[in-house]
Amino acid sequence: MTNTHTITSQDWQKFEIDFPEPRGGQATFVVAGHKTGSVLLNNIIADIQTVTGLPAVPVETSLWKQGLNIKDWPQELYDLLEQDGLVYMSFRDLQKLPQLASFQHGKRIFMIRDPRDVAVSYFFSMSQSHTLPKEGDAREGLIKMRETASGFDIDQFIQKGMANAVLRNIESFAHFLNTENTVFYKYEDIIFDKESWVAQIASDLEVEIPQNDIERIAKKHDIRPSKEDPSAHIRSVTPGGYTAKIKPETIAYIQQNFPKFFSEYGYEKDPV
């Protein structure tokens, strides 16, 4: 059984979100920063949901497609997220989640990636490949960002700080490193080992899934472009591709301004 909730934004627009019947136990929150493999993770969880009946809610994706900006989420939505027994997924930003009792006492799954590859991927996404909502403020904001990004080359885009908010958000996940009931996935560890990762995701979500389904889901999502396509969502998957895209000065800018990726997440600095 699915329960449809209607929420009202600050400008009195109505948006709907579907919640399945919860299972027993705590809530689980899945937070994958922009350009860390978030779409891949969400799609794999959706496939696991189809096989197992996992009660998952793609919160951010569902509302974004309707045109609701994250910054405009009303308190009544956060109140809905206090319900236990559900997997709340598709978050890119922490936002107000740490204030929720369900987040504090539930399970947390995060996904991170090398900040230099994130910044490069974000540039191509904003300037060319990111899909647009059909309507609403989210659509207008993305169109404006695309127009702005198209006026810069990749090094200017990054050095002018246009990826800073995205990188700063991923850095904020570090607060939850080594805390109870928290899992971190690194893009670099999983991108070429999908089968093990699908099995790990299912285990972390506390569902059992047959091996043949694990293999099928992994194969479905093991996409490796033979050549780079800047206009495609999956432009390139190889870690470290940033070295061929941005100047040493841009690499230095990222390494200097986002130190937690290196001091806490374990990424290695380039000698620039």
mmCIF file with all atom_site columns, N, CA, C and O in Angstrom, residues 12-63:
data_model
loop_
_atom_site.group_PDB
_atom_site.id
_atom_site.type_symbol
_atom_site.label_atom_id
_atom_site.label_alt_id
_atom_site.label_comp_id
_atom_site.label_asym_id
_atom_site.label_entity_id
_atom_site.label_seq_id
_atom_site.pdbx_PDB_ins_code
_atom_site.Cartn_x
_atom_site.Cartn_y
_atom_site.Cartn_z
_atom_site.occupancy
_atom_site.B_iso_or_equiv
_atom_site.pdbx_formal_charge
_atom_site.auth_seq_id
_atom_site.auth_comp_id
_atom_site.auth_asym_id
_atom_site.auth_atom_id
_atom_site.pdbx_PDB_model_num
ATOM 1   N N  . TRP A 1 12 ? 2.856  28.448 -1.901  1.00 0.00 ? 12 TRP A N  1
ATOM 2   C CA . TRP A 1 12 ? 1.542  27.805 -1.935  1.00 0.00 ? 12 TRP A CA 1
ATOM 3   C C  . TRP A 1 12 ? 1.343  26.851 -3.110  1.00 0.00 ? 12 TRP A C  1
ATOM 4   O O  . TRP A 1 12 ? 0.216  26.474 -3.430  1.00 0.00 ? 12 TRP A O  1
ATOM 5   N N  . GLN A 1 13 ? 2.423  26.412 -3.706  1.00 0.00 ? 13 GLN A N  1
ATOM 6   C CA . GLN A 1 13 ? 2.311  25.365 -4.716  1.00 0.00 ? 13 GLN A CA 1
ATOM 7   C C  . GLN A 1 13 ? 2.193  24.003 -4.038  1.00 0.00 ? 13 GLN A C  1
ATOM 8   O O  . GLN A 1 13 ? 2.761  23.781 -2.966  1.00 0.00 ? 13 GLN A O  1
ATOM 9   N N  . LYS A 1 14 ? 1.482  23.088 -4.680  1.00 0.00 ? 14 LYS A N  1
ATOM 10  C CA . LYS A 1 14 ? 1.265  21.761 -4.129  1.00 0.00 ? 14 LYS A CA 1
ATOM 11  C C  . LYS A 1 14 ? 2.168  20.743 -4.831  1.00 0.00 ? 14 LYS A C  1
ATOM 12  O O  . LYS A 1 14 ? 2.303  20.748 -6.052  1.00 0.00 ? 14 LYS A O  1
ATOM 13  N N  . PHE A 1 15 ? 2.758  19.853 -4.042  1.00 0.00 ? 15 PHE A N  1
ATOM 14  C CA . PHE A 1 15 ? 3.605  18.792 -4.567  1.00 0.00 ? 15 PHE A CA 1
ATOM 15  C C  . PHE A 1 15 ? 3.240  17.486 -3.867  1.00 0.00 ? 15 PHE A C  1
ATOM 16  O O  . PHE A 1 15 ? 2.852  17.485 -2.698  1.00 0.00 ? 15 PHE A O  1
ATOM 17  N N  . GLU A 1 16 ? 3.371  16.386 -4.591  1.00 0.00 ? 16 GLU A N  1
ATOM 18  C CA . GLU A 1 16 ? 3.009  15.092 -4.030  1.00 0.00 ? 16 GLU A CA 1
ATOM 19  C C  . GLU A 1 16 ? 4.223  14.178 -3.937  1.00 0.00 ? 16 GLU A C  1
ATOM 20  O O  . GLU A 1 16 ? 5.127  14.230 -4.775  1.00 0.00 ? 16 GLU A O  1
ATOM 21  N N  . ILE A 1 17 ? 4.215  13.349 -2.898  1.00 0.00 ? 17 ILE A N  1
ATOM 22  C CA . ILE A 1 17 ? 5.278  12.364 -2.724  1.00 0.00 ? 17 ILE A CA 1
ATOM 23  C C  . ILE A 1 17 ? 4.660  11.093 -2.145  1.00 0.00 ? 17 ILE A C  1
ATOM 24  O O  . ILE A 1 17 ? 3.814  11.164 -1.231  1.00 0.00 ? 17 ILE A O  1
ATOM 25  N N  . ASP A 1 18 ? 5.050  9.952  -2.695  1.00 0.00 ? 18 ASP A N  1
ATOM 26  C CA . ASP A 1 18 ? 4.484  8.662  -2.286  1.00 0.00 ? 18 ASP A CA 1
ATOM 27  C C  . ASP A 1 18 ? 5.383  7.966  -1.280  1.00 0.00 ? 18 ASP A C  1
ATOM 28  O O  . ASP A 1 18 ? 6.599  7.867  -1.485  1.00 0.00 ? 18 ASP A O  1
ATOM 29  N N  . PHE A 1 19 ? 4.755  7.483  -0.199  1.00 0.00 ? 19 PHE A N  1
ATOM 30  C CA . PHE A 1 19 ? 5.458  6.711  0.809   1.00 0.00 ? 19 PHE A CA 1
ATOM 31  C C  . PHE A 1 19 ? 4.887  5.292  0.837   1.00 0.00 ? 19 PHE A C  1
ATOM 32  O O  . PHE A 1 19 ? 3.679  5.123  1.001   1.00 0.00 ? 19 PHE A O  1
ATOM 33  N N  . PRO A 1 20 ? 5.733  4.259  0.695   1.00 0.00 ? 20 PRO A N  1
ATOM 34  C CA . PRO A 1 20 ? 5.238  2.891  0.834   1.00 0.00 ? 20 PRO A CA 1
ATOM 35  C C  . PRO A 1 20 ? 5.018  2.545  2.298   1.00 0.00 ? 20 PRO A C  1
ATOM 36  O O  . PRO A 1 20 ? 5.393  3.315  3.201   1.00 0.00 ? 20 PRO A O  1
ATOM 37  N N  . GLU A 1 21 ? 4.423  1.399  2.526   1.00 0.00 ? 21 GLU A N  1
ATOM 38  C CA . GLU A 1 21 ? 4.257  0.930  3.905   1.00 0.00 ? 21 GLU A CA 1
ATOM 39  C C  . GLU A 1 21 ? 5.635  0.654  4.499   1.00 0.00 ? 21 GLU A C  1
ATOM 40  O O  . GLU A 1 21 ? 6.482  0.018  3.866   1.00 0.00 ? 21 GLU A O  1
ATOM 41  N N  . PRO A 1 22 ? 5.898  1.129  5.705   1.00 0.00 ? 22 PRO A N  1
ATOM 42  C CA . PRO A 1 22 ? 7.225  0.917  6.300   1.00 0.00 ? 22 PRO A CA 1
ATOM 43  C C  . PRO A 1 22 ? 7.414  -0.525 6.767   1.00 0.00 ? 22 PRO A C  1
ATOM 44  O O  . PRO A 1 22 ? 6.459  -1.251 7.018   1.00 0.00 ? 22 PRO A O  1
ATOM 45  N N  . ARG A 1 23 ? 8.657  -0.928 6.867   1.00 0.00 ? 23 ARG A N  1
ATOM 46  C CA . ARG A 1 23 ? 9.007  -2.196 7.486   1.00 0.00 ? 23 ARG A CA 1
ATOM 47  C C  . ARG A 1 23 ? 9.343  -1.931 8.947   1.00 0.00 ? 23 ARG A C  1
ATOM 48  O O  . ARG A 1 23 ? 9.304  -0.785 9.411   1.00 0.00 ? 23 ARG A O  1
ATOM 49  N N  . GLY A 1 24 ? 9.687  -2.935 9.674   1.00 0.00 ? 24 GLY A N  1
ATOM 50  C CA . GLY A 1 24 ? 10.093 -2.725 11.054  1.00 0.00 ? 24 GLY A CA 1
ATOM 51  C C  . GLY A 1 24 ? 11.484 -2.131 11.126  1.00 0.00 ? 24 GLY A C  1
ATOM 52  O O  . GLY A 1 24 ? 12.271 -2.215 10.184  1.00 0.00 ? 24 GLY A O  1
ATOM 53  N N  . GLY A 1 25 ? 11.800 -1.519 12.241  1.00 0.00 ? 25 GLY A N  1
ATOM 54  C CA . GLY A 1 25 ? 13.145 -1.019 12.465  1.00 0.00 ? 25 GLY A CA 1
ATOM 55  C C  . GLY A 1 25 ? 13.322 0.447  12.134  1.00 0.00 ? 25 GLY A C  1
ATOM 56  O O  . GLY A 1 25 ? 12.375 1.185  11.869  1.00 0.00 ? 25 GLY A O  1
ATOM 57  N N  . GLN A 1 26 ? 14.570 0.864  12.114  1.00 0.00 ? 26 GLN A N  1
ATOM 58  C CA . GLN A 1 26 ? 14.943 2.262  11.974  1.00 0.00 ? 26 GLN A CA 1
ATOM 59  C C  . GLN A 1 26 ? 14.825 2.735  10.530  1.00 0.00 ? 26 GLN A C  1
ATOM 60  O O  . GLN A 1 26 ? 14.685 1.949  9.595   1.00 0.00 ? 26 GLN A O  1
ATOM 61  N N  . ALA A 1 27 ? 14.893 4.043  10.366  1.00 0.00 ? 27 ALA A N  1
ATOM 62  C CA . ALA A 1 27 ? 14.954 4.638  9.032   1.00 0.00 ? 27 ALA A CA 1
ATOM 63  C C  . ALA A 1 27 ? 16.386 4.552  8.508   1.00 0.00 ? 27 ALA A C  1
ATOM 64  O O  . ALA A 1 27 ? 17.347 4.452  9.273   1.00 0.00 ? 27 ALA A O  1
ATOM 65  N N  . THR A 1 28 ? 16.506 4.581  7.199   1.00 0.00 ? 28 THR A N  1
ATOM 66  C CA . THR A 1 28 ? 17.810 4.637  6.537   1.00 0.00 ? 28 THR A CA 1
ATOM 67  C C  . THR A 1 28 ? 17.808 5.830  5.590   1.00 0.00 ? 28 THR A C  1
ATOM 68  O O  . THR A 1 28 ? 16.843 6.036  4.848   1.00 0.00 ? 28 THR A O  1
ATOM 69  N N  . PHE A 1 29 ? 18.895 6.602  5.612   1.00 0.00 ? 29 PHE A N  1
ATOM 70  C CA . PHE A 1 29 ? 19.031 7.761  4.730   1.00 0.00 ? 29 PHE A CA 1
ATOM 71  C C  . PHE A 1 29 ? 20.223 7.540  3.795   1.00 0.00 ? 29 PHE A C  1
ATOM 72  O O  . PHE A 1 29 ? 21.311 7.185  4.247   1.00 0.00 ? 29 PHE A O  1
ATOM 73  N N  . VAL A 1 30 ? 20.005 7.755  2.512   1.00 0.00 ? 30 VAL A N  1
ATOM 74  C CA . VAL A 1 30 ? 21.051 7.590  1.505   1.00 0.00 ? 30 VAL A CA 1
ATOM 75  C C  . VAL A 1 30 ? 21.378 8.964  0.931   1.00 0.00 ? 30 VAL A C  1
ATOM 76  O O  . VAL A 1 30 ? 20.527 9.601  0.293   1.00 0.00 ? 30 VAL A O  1
ATOM 77  N N  . VAL A 1 31 ? 22.610 9.422  1.166   1.00 0.00 ? 31 VAL A N  1
ATOM 78  C CA . VAL A 1 31 ? 23.031 10.756 0.751   1.00 0.00 ? 31 VAL A CA 1
ATOM 79  C C  . VAL A 1 31 ? 24.280 10.624 -0.118  1.00 0.00 ? 31 VAL A C  1
ATOM 80  O O  . VAL A 1 31 ? 25.338 10.229 0.371   1.00 0.00 ? 31 VAL A O  1
ATOM 81  N N  . ALA A 1 32 ? 24.132 10.932 -1.393  1.00 0.00 ? 32 ALA A N  1
ATOM 82  C CA . ALA A 1 32 ? 25.257 10.854 -2.331  1.00 0.00 ? 32 ALA A CA 1
ATOM 83  C C  . ALA A 1 32 ? 25.441 12.219 -2.971  1.00 0.00 ? 32 ALA A C  1
ATOM 84  O O  . ALA A 1 32 ? 24.546 12.724 -3.644  1.00 0.00 ? 32 ALA A O  1
ATOM 85  N N  . GLY A 1 33 ? 26.589 12.835 -2.743  1.00 0.00 ? 33 GLY A N  1
ATOM 86  C CA . GLY A 1 33 ? 26.830 14.171 -3.250  1.00 0.00 ? 33 GLY A CA 1
ATOM 87  C C  . GLY A 1 33 ? 26.722 14.261 -4.761  1.00 0.00 ? 33 GLY A C  1
ATOM 88  O O  . GLY A 1 33 ? 26.840 13.258 -5.478  1.00 0.00 ? 33 GLY A O  1
ATOM 89  N N  . HIS A 1 34 ? 26.504 15.473 -5.248  1.00 0.00 ? 34 HIS A N  1
ATOM 90  C CA . HIS A 1 34 ? 26.459 15.702 -6.684  1.00 0.00 ? 34 HIS A CA 1
ATOM 91  C C  . HIS A 1 34 ? 27.713 15.148 -7.350  1.00 0.00 ? 34 HIS A C  1
ATOM 92  O O  . HIS A 1 34 ? 28.826 15.363 -6.881  1.00 0.00 ? 34 HIS A O  1
ATOM 93  N N  . LYS A 1 35 ? 27.531 14.421 -8.446  1.00 0.00 ? 35 LYS A N  1
ATOM 94  C CA . LYS A 1 35 ? 28.600 13.916 -9.302  1.00 0.00 ? 35 LYS A CA 1
ATOM 95  C C  . LYS A 1 35 ? 29.494 12.899 -8.604  1.00 0.00 ? 35 LYS A C  1
ATOM 96  O O  . LYS A 1 35 ? 30.641 12.688 -8.986  1.00 0.00 ? 35 LYS A O  1
ATOM 97  N N  . THR A 1 36 ? 28.976 12.229 -7.579  1.00 0.00 ? 36 THR A N  1
ATOM 98  C CA . THR A 1 36 ? 29.718 11.153 -6.918  1.00 0.00 ? 36 THR A CA 1
ATOM 99  C C  . THR A 1 36 ? 29.295 9.775  -7.402  1.00 0.00 ? 36 THR A C  1
ATOM 100 O O  . THR A 1 36 ? 29.811 8.763  -6.926  1.00 0.00 ? 36 THR A O  1
ATOM 101 N N  . GLY A 1 37 ? 28.354 9.729  -8.343  1.00 0.00 ? 37 GLY A N  1
ATOM 102 C CA . GLY A 1 37 ? 27.743 8.468  -8.738  1.00 0.00 ? 37 GLY A CA 1
ATOM 103 C C  . GLY A 1 37 ? 26.364 8.331  -8.129  1.00 0.00 ? 37 GLY A C  1
ATOM 104 O O  . GLY A 1 37 ? 25.844 7.225  -7.980  1.00 0.00 ? 37 GLY A O  1
ATOM 105 N N  . SER A 1 38 ? 25.760 9.475  -7.797  1.00 0.00 ? 38 SER A N  1
ATOM 106 C CA . SER A 1 38 ? 24.474 9.475  -7.092  1.00 0.00 ? 38 SER A CA 1
ATOM 107 C C  . SER A 1 38 ? 23.366 8.829  -7.916  1.00 0.00 ? 38 SER A C  1
ATOM 108 O O  . SER A 1 38 ? 22.565 8.043  -7.386  1.00 0.00 ? 38 SER A O  1
ATOM 109 N N  . VAL A 1 39 ? 23.298 9.137  -9.209  1.00 0.00 ? 39 VAL A N  1
ATOM 110 C CA . VAL A 1 39 ? 22.259 8.548  -10.052 1.00 0.00 ? 39 VAL A CA 1
ATOM 111 C C  . VAL A 1 39 ? 22.441 7.042  -10.146 1.00 0.00 ? 39 VAL A C  1
ATOM 112 O O  . VAL A 1 39 ? 21.472 6.274  -10.071 1.00 0.00 ? 39 VAL A O  1
ATOM 113 N N  . LEU A 1 40 ? 23.677 6.609  -10.294 1.00 0.00 ? 40 LEU A N  1
ATOM 114 C CA . LEU A 1 40 ? 23.978 5.177  -10.333 1.00 0.00 ? 40 LEU A CA 1
ATOM 115 C C  . LEU A 1 40 ? 23.515 4.486  -9.050  1.00 0.00 ? 40 LEU A C  1
ATOM 116 O O  . LEU A 1 40 ? 22.832 3.451  -9.098  1.00 0.00 ? 40 LEU A O  1
ATOM 117 N N  . LEU A 1 41 ? 23.857 5.047  -7.904  1.00 0.00 ? 41 LEU A N  1
ATOM 118 C CA . LEU A 1 41 ? 23.453 4.467  -6.630  1.00 0.00 ? 41 LEU A CA 1
ATOM 119 C C  . LEU A 1 41 ? 21.939 4.416  -6.506  1.00 0.00 ? 41 LEU A C  1
ATOM 120 O O  . LEU A 1 41 ? 21.362 3.391  -6.108  1.00 0.00 ? 41 LEU A O  1
ATOM 121 N N  . ASN A 1 42 ? 21.272 5.503  -6.852  1.00 0.00 ? 42 ASN A N  1
ATOM 122 C CA . ASN A 1 42 ? 19.817 5.542  -6.738  1.00 0.00 ? 42 ASN A CA 1
ATOM 123 C C  . ASN A 1 42 ? 19.155 4.530  -7.670  1.00 0.00 ? 42 ASN A C  1
ATOM 124 O O  . ASN A 1 42 ? 18.159 3.882  -7.300  1.00 0.00 ? 42 ASN A O  1
ATOM 125 N N  . ASN A 1 43 ? 19.692 4.370  -8.872  1.00 0.00 ? 43 ASN A N  1
ATOM 126 C CA . ASN A 1 43 ? 19.115 3.415  -9.813  1.00 0.00 ? 43 ASN A CA 1
ATOM 127 C C  . ASN A 1 43 ? 19.302 1.977  -9.348  1.00 0.00 ? 43 ASN A C  1
ATOM 128 O O  . ASN A 1 43 ? 18.417 1.135  -9.529  1.00 0.00 ? 43 ASN A O  1
ATOM 129 N N  . ILE A 1 44 ? 20.442 1.694  -8.750  1.00 0.00 ? 44 ILE A N  1
ATOM 130 C CA . ILE A 1 44 ? 20.675 0.346  -8.224  1.00 0.00 ? 44 ILE A CA 1
ATOM 131 C C  . ILE A 1 44 ? 19.721 0.062  -7.074  1.00 0.00 ? 44 ILE A C  1
ATOM 132 O O  . ILE A 1 44 ? 19.122 -1.025 -6.992  1.00 0.00 ? 44 ILE A O  1
ATOM 133 N N  . ILE A 1 45 ? 19.533 1.032  -6.189  1.00 0.00 ? 45 ILE A N  1
ATOM 134 C CA . ILE A 1 45 ? 18.594 0.832  -5.077  1.00 0.00 ? 45 ILE A CA 1
ATOM 135 C C  . ILE A 1 45 ? 17.178 0.635  -5.607  1.00 0.00 ? 45 ILE A C  1
ATOM 136 O O  . ILE A 1 45 ? 16.417 -0.201 -5.095  1.00 0.00 ? 45 ILE A O  1
ATOM 137 N N  . ALA A 1 46 ? 16.807 1.377  -6.651  1.00 0.00 ? 46 ALA A N  1
ATOM 138 C CA . ALA A 1 46 ? 15.480 1.210  -7.249  1.00 0.00 ? 46 ALA A CA 1
ATOM 139 C C  . ALA A 1 46 ? 15.308 -0.201 -7.799  1.00 0.00 ? 46 ALA A C  1
ATOM 140 O O  . ALA A 1 46 ? 14.225 -0.806 -7.670  1.00 0.00 ? 46 ALA A O  1
ATOM 141 N N  . ASP A 1 47 ? 16.350 -0.757 -8.406  1.00 0.00 ? 47 ASP A N  1
ATOM 142 C CA . ASP A 1 47 ? 16.272 -2.128 -8.912  1.00 0.00 ? 47 ASP A CA 1
ATOM 143 C C  . ASP A 1 47 ? 16.195 -3.133 -7.770  1.00 0.00 ? 47 ASP A C  1
ATOM 144 O O  . ASP A 1 47 ? 15.474 -4.140 -7.866  1.00 0.00 ? 47 ASP A O  1
ATOM 145 N N  . ILE A 1 48 ? 16.929 -2.879 -6.697  1.00 0.00 ? 48 ILE A N  1
ATOM 146 C CA . ILE A 1 48 ? 16.832 -3.744 -5.517  1.00 0.00 ? 48 ILE A CA 1
ATOM 147 C C  . ILE A 1 48 ? 15.425 -3.674 -4.934  1.00 0.00 ? 48 ILE A C  1
ATOM 148 O O  . ILE A 1 48 ? 14.852 -4.684 -4.501  1.00 0.00 ? 48 ILE A O  1
ATOM 149 N N  . GLN A 1 49 ? 14.838 -2.495 -4.936  1.00 0.00 ? 49 GLN A N  1
ATOM 150 C CA . GLN A 1 49 ? 13.467 -2.312 -4.465  1.00 0.00 ? 49 GLN A CA 1
ATOM 151 C C  . GLN A 1 49 ? 12.489 -3.151 -5.282  1.00 0.00 ? 49 GLN A C  1
ATOM 152 O O  . GLN A 1 49 ? 11.586 -3.795 -4.732  1.00 0.00 ? 49 GLN A O  1
ATOM 153 N N  . THR A 1 50 ? 12.657 -3.179 -6.597  1.00 0.00 ? 50 THR A N  1
ATOM 154 C CA . THR A 1 50 ? 11.771 -3.953 -7.465  1.00 0.00 ? 50 THR A CA 1
ATOM 155 C C  . THR A 1 50 ? 11.835 -5.441 -7.140  1.00 0.00 ? 50 THR A C  1
ATOM 156 O O  . THR A 1 50 ? 10.807 -6.130 -7.125  1.00 0.00 ? 50 THR A O  1
ATOM 157 N N  . VAL A 1 51 ? 13.024 -5.933 -6.832  1.00 0.00 ? 51 VAL A N  1
ATOM 158 C CA . VAL A 1 51 ? 13.205 -7.357 -6.559  1.00 0.00 ? 51 VAL A CA 1
ATOM 159 C C  . VAL A 1 51 ? 12.729 -7.738 -5.161  1.00 0.00 ? 51 VAL A C  1
ATOM 160 O O  . VAL A 1 51 ? 12.109 -8.790 -4.969  1.00 0.00 ? 51 VAL A O  1
ATOM 161 N N  . THR A 1 52 ? 12.985 -6.859 -4.190  1.00 0.00 ? 52 THR A N  1
ATOM 162 C CA . THR A 1 52 ? 12.785 -7.243 -2.784  1.00 0.00 ? 52 THR A CA 1
ATOM 163 C C  . THR A 1 52 ? 11.582 -6.595 -2.107  1.00 0.00 ? 52 THR A C  1
ATOM 164 O O  . THR A 1 52 ? 11.198 -7.007 -1.013  1.00 0.00 ? 52 THR A O  1
ATOM 165 N N  . GLY A 1 53 ? 11.006 -5.556 -2.731  1.00 0.00 ? 53 GLY A N  1
ATOM 166 C CA . GLY A 1 53 ? 9.943  -4.821 -2.067  1.00 0.00 ? 53 GLY A CA 1
ATOM 167 C C  . GLY A 1 53 ? 10.451 -3.853 -1.022  1.00 0.00 ? 53 GLY A C  1
ATOM 168 O O  . GLY A 1 53 ? 9.677  -3.384 -0.170  1.00 0.00 ? 53 GLY A O  1
ATOM 169 N N  . LEU A 1 54 ? 11.718 -3.523 -1.077  1.00 0.00 ? 54 LEU A N  1
ATOM 170 C CA . LEU A 1 54 ? 12.304 -2.551 -0.151  1.00 0.00 ? 54 LEU A CA 1
ATOM 171 C C  . LEU A 1 54 ? 11.458 -1.275 -0.119  1.00 0.00 ? 54 LEU A C  1
ATOM 172 O O  . LEU A 1 54 ? 11.173 -0.685 -1.163  1.00 0.00 ? 54 LEU A O  1
ATOM 173 N N  . PRO A 1 55 ? 11.057 -0.815 1.063   1.00 0.00 ? 55 PRO A N  1
ATOM 174 C CA . PRO A 1 55 ? 10.232 0.409  1.134   1.00 0.00 ? 55 PRO A CA 1
ATOM 175 C C  . PRO A 1 55 ? 11.074 1.675  1.023   1.00 0.00 ? 55 PRO A C  1
ATOM 176 O O  . PRO A 1 55 ? 11.454 2.288  2.023   1.00 0.00 ? 55 PRO A O  1
ATOM 177 N N  . ALA A 1 56 ? 11.375 2.048  -0.205  1.00 0.00 ? 56 ALA A N  1
ATOM 178 C CA . ALA A 1 56 ? 12.263 3.182  -0.456  1.00 0.00 ? 56 ALA A CA 1
ATOM 179 C C  . ALA A 1 56 ? 11.503 4.365  -1.033  1.00 0.00 ? 56 ALA A C  1
ATOM 180 O O  . ALA A 1 56 ? 10.575 4.190  -1.823  1.00 0.00 ? 56 ALA A O  1
ATOM 181 N N  . VAL A 1 57 ? 11.932 5.564  -0.649  1.00 0.00 ? 57 VAL A N  1
ATOM 182 C CA . VAL A 1 57 ? 11.307 6.797  -1.108  1.00 0.00 ? 57 VAL A CA 1
ATOM 183 C C  . VAL A 1 57 ? 12.375 7.682  -1.754  1.00 0.00 ? 57 VAL A C  1
ATOM 184 O O  . VAL A 1 57 ? 13.265 8.176  -1.062  1.00 0.00 ? 57 VAL A O  1
ATOM 185 N N  . PRO A 1 58 ? 12.323 7.913  -3.073  1.00 0.00 ? 58 PRO A N  1
ATOM 186 C CA . PRO A 1 58 ? 13.298 8.798  -3.731  1.00 0.00 ? 58 PRO A CA 1
ATOM 187 C C  . PRO A 1 58 ? 12.917 10.262 -3.519  1.00 0.00 ? 58 PRO A C  1
ATOM 188 O O  . PRO A 1 58 ? 12.426 10.940 -4.420  1.00 0.00 ? 58 PRO A O  1
ATOM 189 N N  . VAL A 1 59 ? 13.172 10.769 -2.350  1.00 0.00 ? 59 VAL A N  1
ATOM 190 C CA . VAL A 1 59 ? 12.638 12.058 -1.912  1.00 0.00 ? 59 VAL A CA 1
ATOM 191 C C  . VAL A 1 59 ? 13.049 13.199 -2.832  1.00 0.00 ? 59 VAL A C  1
ATOM 192 O O  . VAL A 1 59 ? 12.212 13.884 -3.435  1.00 0.00 ? 59 VAL A O  1
ATOM 193 N N  . GLU A 1 60 ? 14.349 13.432 -2.930  1.00 0.00 ? 60 GLU A N  1
ATOM 194 C CA . GLU A 1 60 ? 14.812 14.598 -3.674  1.00 0.00 ? 60 GLU A CA 1
ATOM 195 C C  . GLU A 1 60 ? 14.470 14.486 -5.157  1.00 0.00 ? 60 GLU A C  1
ATOM 196 O O  . GLU A 1 60 ? 14.026 15.458 -5.778  1.00 0.00 ? 60 GLU A O  1
ATOM 197 N N  . THR A 1 61 ? 14.660 13.307 -5.737  1.00 0.00 ? 61 THR A N  1
ATOM 198 C CA . THR A 1 61 ? 14.367 13.119 -7.159  1.00 0.00 ? 61 THR A CA 1
ATOM 199 C C  . THR A 1 61 ? 12.899 13.354 -7.460  1.00 0.00 ? 61 THR A C  1
ATOM 200 O O  . THR A 1 61 ? 12.543 14.028 -8.435  1.00 0.00 ? 61 THR A O  1
ATOM 201 N N  . SER A 1 62 ? 12.039 12.810 -6.623  1.00 0.00 ? 62 SER A N  1
ATOM 202 C CA . SER A 1 62 ? 10.600 12.946 -6.846  1.00 0.00 ? 62 SER A CA 1
ATOM 203 C C  . SER A 1 62 ? 10.171 14.404 -6.846  1.00 0.00 ? 62 SER A C  1
ATOM 204 O O  . SER A 1 62 ? 9.433  14.856 -7.733  1.00 0.00 ? 62 SER A O  1
ATOM 205 N N  . LEU A 1 63 ? 10.637 15.170 -5.886  1.00 0.00 ? 63 LEU A N  1
ATOM 206 C CA . LEU A 1 63 ? 10.231 16.570 -5.777  1.00 0.00 ? 63 LEU A CA 1
ATOM 207 C C  . LEU A 1 63 ? 10.924 17.439 -6.813  1.00 0.00 ? 63 LEU A C  1
ATOM 208 O O  . LEU A 1 63 ? 10.330 18.388 -7.340  1.00 0.00 ? 63 LEU A O  1
#
